[in-house]
Short mmCIF file of C-alpha atoms and ligand atoms in Angstrom, two decimals:
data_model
loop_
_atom_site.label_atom_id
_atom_site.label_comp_id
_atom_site.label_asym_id
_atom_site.label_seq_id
_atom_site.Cartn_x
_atom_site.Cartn_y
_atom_site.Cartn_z
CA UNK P 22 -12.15 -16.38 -6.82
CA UNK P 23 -8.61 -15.22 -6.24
CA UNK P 24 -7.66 -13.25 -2.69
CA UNK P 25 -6.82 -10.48 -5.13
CA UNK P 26 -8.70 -7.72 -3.51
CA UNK P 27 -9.23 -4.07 -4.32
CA UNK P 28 -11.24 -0.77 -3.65
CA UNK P 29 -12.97 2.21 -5.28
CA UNK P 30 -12.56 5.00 -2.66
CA UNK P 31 -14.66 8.25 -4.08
CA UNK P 32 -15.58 11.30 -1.68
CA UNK P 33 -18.71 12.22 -2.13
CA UNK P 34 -17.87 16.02 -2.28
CA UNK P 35 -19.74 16.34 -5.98
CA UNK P 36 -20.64 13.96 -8.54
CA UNK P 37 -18.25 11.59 -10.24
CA UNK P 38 -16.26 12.90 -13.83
CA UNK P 39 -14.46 11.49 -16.02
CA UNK P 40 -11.38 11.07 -14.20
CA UNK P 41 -13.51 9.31 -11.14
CA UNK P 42 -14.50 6.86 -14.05
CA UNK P 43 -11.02 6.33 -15.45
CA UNK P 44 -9.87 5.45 -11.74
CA UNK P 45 -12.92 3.04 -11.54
CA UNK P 46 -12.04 0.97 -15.13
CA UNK P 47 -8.80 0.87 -14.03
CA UNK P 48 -9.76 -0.97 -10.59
CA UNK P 49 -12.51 -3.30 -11.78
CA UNK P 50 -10.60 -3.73 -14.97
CA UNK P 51 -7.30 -5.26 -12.53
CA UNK P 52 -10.30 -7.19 -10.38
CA UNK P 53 -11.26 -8.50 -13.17
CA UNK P 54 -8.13 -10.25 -14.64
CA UNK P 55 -6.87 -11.53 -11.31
CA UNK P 56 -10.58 -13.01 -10.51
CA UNK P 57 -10.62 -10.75 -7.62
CA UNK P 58 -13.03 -8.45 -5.65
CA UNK P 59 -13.48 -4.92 -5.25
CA UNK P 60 -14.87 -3.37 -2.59
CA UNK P 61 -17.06 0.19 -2.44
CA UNK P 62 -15.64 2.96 0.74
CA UNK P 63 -17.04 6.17 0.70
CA UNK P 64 -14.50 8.09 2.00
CA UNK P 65 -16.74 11.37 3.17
CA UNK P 66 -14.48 11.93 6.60
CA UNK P 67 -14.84 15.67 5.56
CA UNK P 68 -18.03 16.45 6.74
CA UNK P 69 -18.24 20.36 5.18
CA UNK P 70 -17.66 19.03 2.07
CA UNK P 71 -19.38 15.61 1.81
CA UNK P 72 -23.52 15.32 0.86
CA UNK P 73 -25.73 12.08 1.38
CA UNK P 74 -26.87 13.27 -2.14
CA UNK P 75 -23.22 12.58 -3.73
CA UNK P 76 -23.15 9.34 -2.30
CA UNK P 77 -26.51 8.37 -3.53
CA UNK P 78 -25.40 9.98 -6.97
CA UNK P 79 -22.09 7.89 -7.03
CA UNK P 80 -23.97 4.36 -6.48
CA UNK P 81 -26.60 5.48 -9.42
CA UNK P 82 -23.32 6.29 -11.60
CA UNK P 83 -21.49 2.90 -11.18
CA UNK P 84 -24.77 1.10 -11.98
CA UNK P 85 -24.92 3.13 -15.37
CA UNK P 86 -21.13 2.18 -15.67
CA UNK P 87 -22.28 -1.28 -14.59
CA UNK P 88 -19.41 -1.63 -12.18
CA UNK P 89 -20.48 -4.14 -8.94
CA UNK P 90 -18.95 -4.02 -6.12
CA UNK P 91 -19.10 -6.89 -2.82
CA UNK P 92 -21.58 -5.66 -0.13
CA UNK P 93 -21.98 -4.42 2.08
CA UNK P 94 -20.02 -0.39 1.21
CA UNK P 95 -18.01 0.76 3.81
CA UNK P 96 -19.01 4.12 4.75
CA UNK P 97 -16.17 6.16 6.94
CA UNK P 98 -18.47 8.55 8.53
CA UNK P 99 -20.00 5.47 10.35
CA UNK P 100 -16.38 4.31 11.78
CA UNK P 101 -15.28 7.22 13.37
CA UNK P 102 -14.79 5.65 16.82
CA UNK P 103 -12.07 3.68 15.03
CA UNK P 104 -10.00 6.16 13.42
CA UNK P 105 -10.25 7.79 17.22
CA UNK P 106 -9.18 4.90 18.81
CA UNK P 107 -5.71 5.26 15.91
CA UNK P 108 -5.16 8.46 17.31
CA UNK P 109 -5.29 7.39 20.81
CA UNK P 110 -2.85 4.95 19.84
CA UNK P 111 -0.21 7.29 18.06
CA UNK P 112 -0.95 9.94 20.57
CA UNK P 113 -0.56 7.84 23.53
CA UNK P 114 3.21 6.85 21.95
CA UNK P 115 3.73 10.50 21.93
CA UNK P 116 3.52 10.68 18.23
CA UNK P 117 1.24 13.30 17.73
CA UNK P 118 1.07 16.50 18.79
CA UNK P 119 -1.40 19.64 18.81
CA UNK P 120 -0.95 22.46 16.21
CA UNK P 121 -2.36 25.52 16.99
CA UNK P 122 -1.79 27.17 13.76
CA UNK P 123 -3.93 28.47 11.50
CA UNK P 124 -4.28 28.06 7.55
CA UNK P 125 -3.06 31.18 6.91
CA UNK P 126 0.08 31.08 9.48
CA UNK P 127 0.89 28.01 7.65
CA UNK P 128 0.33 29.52 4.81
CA UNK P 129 2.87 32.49 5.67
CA UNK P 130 5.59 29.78 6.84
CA UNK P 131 5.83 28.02 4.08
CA UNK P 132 7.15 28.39 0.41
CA UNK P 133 4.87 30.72 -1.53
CA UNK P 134 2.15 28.87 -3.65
CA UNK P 135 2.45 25.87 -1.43
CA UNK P 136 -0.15 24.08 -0.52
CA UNK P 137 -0.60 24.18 3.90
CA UNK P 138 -2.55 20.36 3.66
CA UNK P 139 0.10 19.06 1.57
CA UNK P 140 3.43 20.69 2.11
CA UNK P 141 6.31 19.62 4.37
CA UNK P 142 5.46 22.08 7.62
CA UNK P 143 7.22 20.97 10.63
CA UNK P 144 5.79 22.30 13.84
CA UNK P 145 6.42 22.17 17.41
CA UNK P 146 4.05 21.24 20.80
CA UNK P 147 3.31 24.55 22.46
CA UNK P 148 4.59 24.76 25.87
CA UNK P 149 2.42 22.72 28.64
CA UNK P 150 1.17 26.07 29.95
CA UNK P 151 1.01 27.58 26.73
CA UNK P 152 -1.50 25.00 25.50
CA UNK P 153 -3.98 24.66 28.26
CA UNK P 154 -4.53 28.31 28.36
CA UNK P 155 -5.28 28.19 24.55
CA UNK P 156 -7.44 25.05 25.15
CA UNK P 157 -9.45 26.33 28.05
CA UNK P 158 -9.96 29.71 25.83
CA UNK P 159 -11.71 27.43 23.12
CA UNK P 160 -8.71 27.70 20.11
CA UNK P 161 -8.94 24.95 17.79
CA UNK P 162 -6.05 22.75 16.73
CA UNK P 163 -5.02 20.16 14.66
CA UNK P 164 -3.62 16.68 15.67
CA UNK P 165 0.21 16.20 13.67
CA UNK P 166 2.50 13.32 13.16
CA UNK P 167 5.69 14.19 14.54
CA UNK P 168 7.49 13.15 11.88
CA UNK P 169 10.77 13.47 14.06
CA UNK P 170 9.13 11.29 16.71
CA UNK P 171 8.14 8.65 14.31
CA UNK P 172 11.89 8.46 12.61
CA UNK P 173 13.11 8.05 16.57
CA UNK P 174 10.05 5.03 16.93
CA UNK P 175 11.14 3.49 13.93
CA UNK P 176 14.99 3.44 14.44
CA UNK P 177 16.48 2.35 11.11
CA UNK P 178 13.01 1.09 9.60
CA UNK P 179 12.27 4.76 8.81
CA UNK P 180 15.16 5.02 6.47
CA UNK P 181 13.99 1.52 4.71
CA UNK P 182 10.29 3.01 4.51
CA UNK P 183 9.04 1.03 0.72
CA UNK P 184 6.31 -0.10 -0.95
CA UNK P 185 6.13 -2.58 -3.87
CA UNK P 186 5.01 -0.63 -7.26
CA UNK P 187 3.52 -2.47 -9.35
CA UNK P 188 2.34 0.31 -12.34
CA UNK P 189 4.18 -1.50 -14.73
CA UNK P 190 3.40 -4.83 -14.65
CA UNK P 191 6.07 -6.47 -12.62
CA UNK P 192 6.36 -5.46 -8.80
CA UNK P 193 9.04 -3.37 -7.97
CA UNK P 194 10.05 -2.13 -3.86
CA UNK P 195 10.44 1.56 -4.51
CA UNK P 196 12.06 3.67 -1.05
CA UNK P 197 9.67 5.59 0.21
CA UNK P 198 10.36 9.32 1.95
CA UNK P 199 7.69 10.63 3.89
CA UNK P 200 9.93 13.65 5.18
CA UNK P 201 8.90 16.20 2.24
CA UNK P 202 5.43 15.85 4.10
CA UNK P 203 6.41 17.18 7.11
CA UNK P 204 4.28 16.68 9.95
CA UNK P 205 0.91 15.59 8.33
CA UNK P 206 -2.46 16.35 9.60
CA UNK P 207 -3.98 13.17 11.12
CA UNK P 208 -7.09 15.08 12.78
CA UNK P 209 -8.94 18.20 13.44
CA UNK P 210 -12.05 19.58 14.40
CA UNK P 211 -14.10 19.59 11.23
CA UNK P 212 -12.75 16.67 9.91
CA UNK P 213 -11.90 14.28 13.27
CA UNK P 214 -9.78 11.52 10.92
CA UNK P 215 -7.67 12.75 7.76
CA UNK P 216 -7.52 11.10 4.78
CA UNK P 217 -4.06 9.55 5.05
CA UNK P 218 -5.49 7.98 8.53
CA UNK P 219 -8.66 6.78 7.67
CA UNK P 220 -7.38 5.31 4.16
CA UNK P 221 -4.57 3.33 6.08
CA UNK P 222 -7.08 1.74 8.40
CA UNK P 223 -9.45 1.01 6.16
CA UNK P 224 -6.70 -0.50 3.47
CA UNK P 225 -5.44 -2.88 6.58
CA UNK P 226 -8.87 -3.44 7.87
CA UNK P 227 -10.68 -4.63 4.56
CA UNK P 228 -7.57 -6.93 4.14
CA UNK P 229 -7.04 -4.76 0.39
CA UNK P 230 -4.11 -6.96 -1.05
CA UNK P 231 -4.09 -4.07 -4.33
CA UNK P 232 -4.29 -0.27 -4.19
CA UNK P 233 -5.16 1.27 -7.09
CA UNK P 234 -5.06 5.08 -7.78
CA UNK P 235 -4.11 7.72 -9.68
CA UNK P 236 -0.28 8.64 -10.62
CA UNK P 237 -1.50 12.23 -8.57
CA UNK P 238 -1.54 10.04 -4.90
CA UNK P 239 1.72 8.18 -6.05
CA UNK P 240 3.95 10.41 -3.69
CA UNK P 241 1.60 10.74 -0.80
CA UNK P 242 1.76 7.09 -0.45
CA UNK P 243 4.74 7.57 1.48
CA UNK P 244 3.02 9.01 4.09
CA UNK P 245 0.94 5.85 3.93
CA UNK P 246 4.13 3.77 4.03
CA UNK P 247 5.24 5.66 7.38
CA UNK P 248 1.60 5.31 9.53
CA UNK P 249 1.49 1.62 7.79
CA UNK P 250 5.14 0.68 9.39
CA UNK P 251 3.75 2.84 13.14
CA UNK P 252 0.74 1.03 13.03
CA UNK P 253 2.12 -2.42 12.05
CA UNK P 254 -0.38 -2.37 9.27
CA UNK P 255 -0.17 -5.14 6.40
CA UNK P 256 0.85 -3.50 3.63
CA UNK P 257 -1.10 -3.74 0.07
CA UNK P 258 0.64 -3.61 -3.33
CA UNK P 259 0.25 0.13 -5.45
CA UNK P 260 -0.81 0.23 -9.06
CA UNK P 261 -0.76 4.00 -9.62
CA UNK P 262 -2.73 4.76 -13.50
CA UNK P 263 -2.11 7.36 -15.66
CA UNK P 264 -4.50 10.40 -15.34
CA UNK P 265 -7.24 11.61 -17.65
CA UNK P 266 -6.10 14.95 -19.14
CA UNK P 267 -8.06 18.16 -19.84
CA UNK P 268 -7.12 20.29 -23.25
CA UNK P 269 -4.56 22.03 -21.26
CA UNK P 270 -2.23 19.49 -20.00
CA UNK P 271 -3.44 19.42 -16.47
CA UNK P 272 -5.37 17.40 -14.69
CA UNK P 273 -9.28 17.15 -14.92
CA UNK P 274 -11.28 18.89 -12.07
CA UNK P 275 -14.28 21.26 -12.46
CA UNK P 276 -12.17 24.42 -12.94
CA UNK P 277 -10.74 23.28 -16.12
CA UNK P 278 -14.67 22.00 -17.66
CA UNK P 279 -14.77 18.47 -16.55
CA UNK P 280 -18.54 17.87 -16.11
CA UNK P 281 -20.33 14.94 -14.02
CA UNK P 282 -20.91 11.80 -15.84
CA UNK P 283 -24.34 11.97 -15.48
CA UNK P 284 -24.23 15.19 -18.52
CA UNK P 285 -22.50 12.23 -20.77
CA UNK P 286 -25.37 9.94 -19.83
CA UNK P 287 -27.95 12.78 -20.89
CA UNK P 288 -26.21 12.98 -23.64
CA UNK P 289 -26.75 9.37 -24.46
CA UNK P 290 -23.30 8.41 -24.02
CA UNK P 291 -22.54 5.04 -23.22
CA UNK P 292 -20.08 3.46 -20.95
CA UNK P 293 -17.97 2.23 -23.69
CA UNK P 294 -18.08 5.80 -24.90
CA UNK P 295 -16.68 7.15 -21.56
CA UNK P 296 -13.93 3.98 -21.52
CA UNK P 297 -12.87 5.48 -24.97
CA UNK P 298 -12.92 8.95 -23.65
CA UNK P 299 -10.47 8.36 -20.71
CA UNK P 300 -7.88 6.34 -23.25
CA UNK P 301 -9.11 2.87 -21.70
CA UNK P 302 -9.48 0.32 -24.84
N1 LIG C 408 -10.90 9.35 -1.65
C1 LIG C 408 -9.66 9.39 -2.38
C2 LIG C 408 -9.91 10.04 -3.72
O1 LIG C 408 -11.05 10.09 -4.16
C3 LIG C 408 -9.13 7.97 -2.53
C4 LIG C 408 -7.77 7.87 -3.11
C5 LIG C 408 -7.07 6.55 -2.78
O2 LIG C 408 -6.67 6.35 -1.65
O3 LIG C 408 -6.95 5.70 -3.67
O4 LIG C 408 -8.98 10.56 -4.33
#
């Protein structure tokens, strides 16, 4: 066995489709050449969204697919004290700050269309006084990066900020710019460790040496690149794969018709069937 190692990451927020099983060929397909390992996190940090019953759905799914994974799963929701004890890191380096803002004021102070969890808002701390009063009176916030901070911790690293790509076959160190992400969420009250946190950790922690993931996550791993260089975290190598494709151009999700994999299956679809349906030989 090689030290090539890898992950499948699904959130159990509904049951897998076809794009979740495109993802998964495409990780135990790269395991598989380089003799390596792949490892099962549930990433269900969301708790509004994420249901014991998707999880259990998920591991019935990849048995049907007859994708194995090395136990024991890593299950986020059990780790939280760690992704706390990241924060308390950052935050005690003055790197994070509380955000006070709603969705909607986001909303209004950014571009129109844009997207509040994923577009470059930069904010501010409130005023010492300012904050306790909203703090004793209950409002919730949300823990940010500062992404200003961060370039100031990182001197000139921040402008070197990379990653080695390696979509194409042959690794390539591509620059990589957080600052279109503004100050990212790290943390907040319904959902204590964000994605981009708990991912990082987990990436460094499992000792991942390969990353791979749709081409949608390809810019957002920038963001990675920045709390991987904060955090002194090693860094895997990124194979982003081409996305499964609905009749209208745009990515598969539920809106546009993609159904669970388990209507295939009732259908009496096979696994090679779904391979062929995602474009995988
Ligand atoms: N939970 C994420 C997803 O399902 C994982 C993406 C990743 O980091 O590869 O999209």
């Amino acid at each position: 066995m090689s030290d090539f190692v890898t992950r499948f990451a699904p959130s159990p927020t509904g049951y897998l489709h076809l794009g979740h099983a495109a993802s998964a060929f495409h990780v135990w397909d790269a395991a598989r050449a380089a003799g390596g390992t792949v490892l099962l996190r549930i990433e269900d940090i969301d708790r509004t969204r994420c249901r014991p019953e998707y999880e259990a759905a998920i591991l019935e799914d990849l048995a049907w697919l007859r994708l194995d994974w090395q136990k024991p799963l890593r299950r986020q929701s059990d780790h939280f004290d760690e992704y706390q004890a990241v924060l308390d890191t950052l935050r005690a380096r003055g790197l994070l700050y509380r955000c006070f803002r709603t969705r909607r004021e986001i909303a209004a102070a950014l571009p129109a269309g844009a997207d509040p969890d994923e577009t470059g808002f930069i904010g501010r701390p409130l005023p010492e006084a300012e904050e306790r009063s909203r703090l004793a009176r209950g409002h919730a916030f949300a823990w940010r990066l500062s992404l200003a901070a961060a370039r100031d911790a990182l001197g000139p690293r921040f402008a070197g900020l990379s990653y080695v790509d390696e979509s194409s076959g042959t690794p390539r160190r591509v620059s990589a710019d957080p600052a279109p992400f503004g100050d990212v969420v790290l943390a907040r009250k319904e959902t204590p460790a964000s994605y981009h946190l708990a991912c990082c950790h987990d990436d460094a922690l499992q000792g991942i040496t390969h990353v791979i993931r749709g081409e949608d996550i390809r810019e957002m791993t920038a963001v990675h690149a920045l709390l991987q260089a904060l955090m002194d975290w090693p860094q895997p190598v990124y194979r982003f794969h081409p996305l499964v494709l609905g009749p209208d151009g745009k990515k598969l999700s539920k809106r546009s018709g993609d159904r669970g994999l388990r209507a295939y299956r009732d259908e009496g679809m096979t696994p090679d069937d779904l391979r062929r349906l995602t474009g995988l030989p």
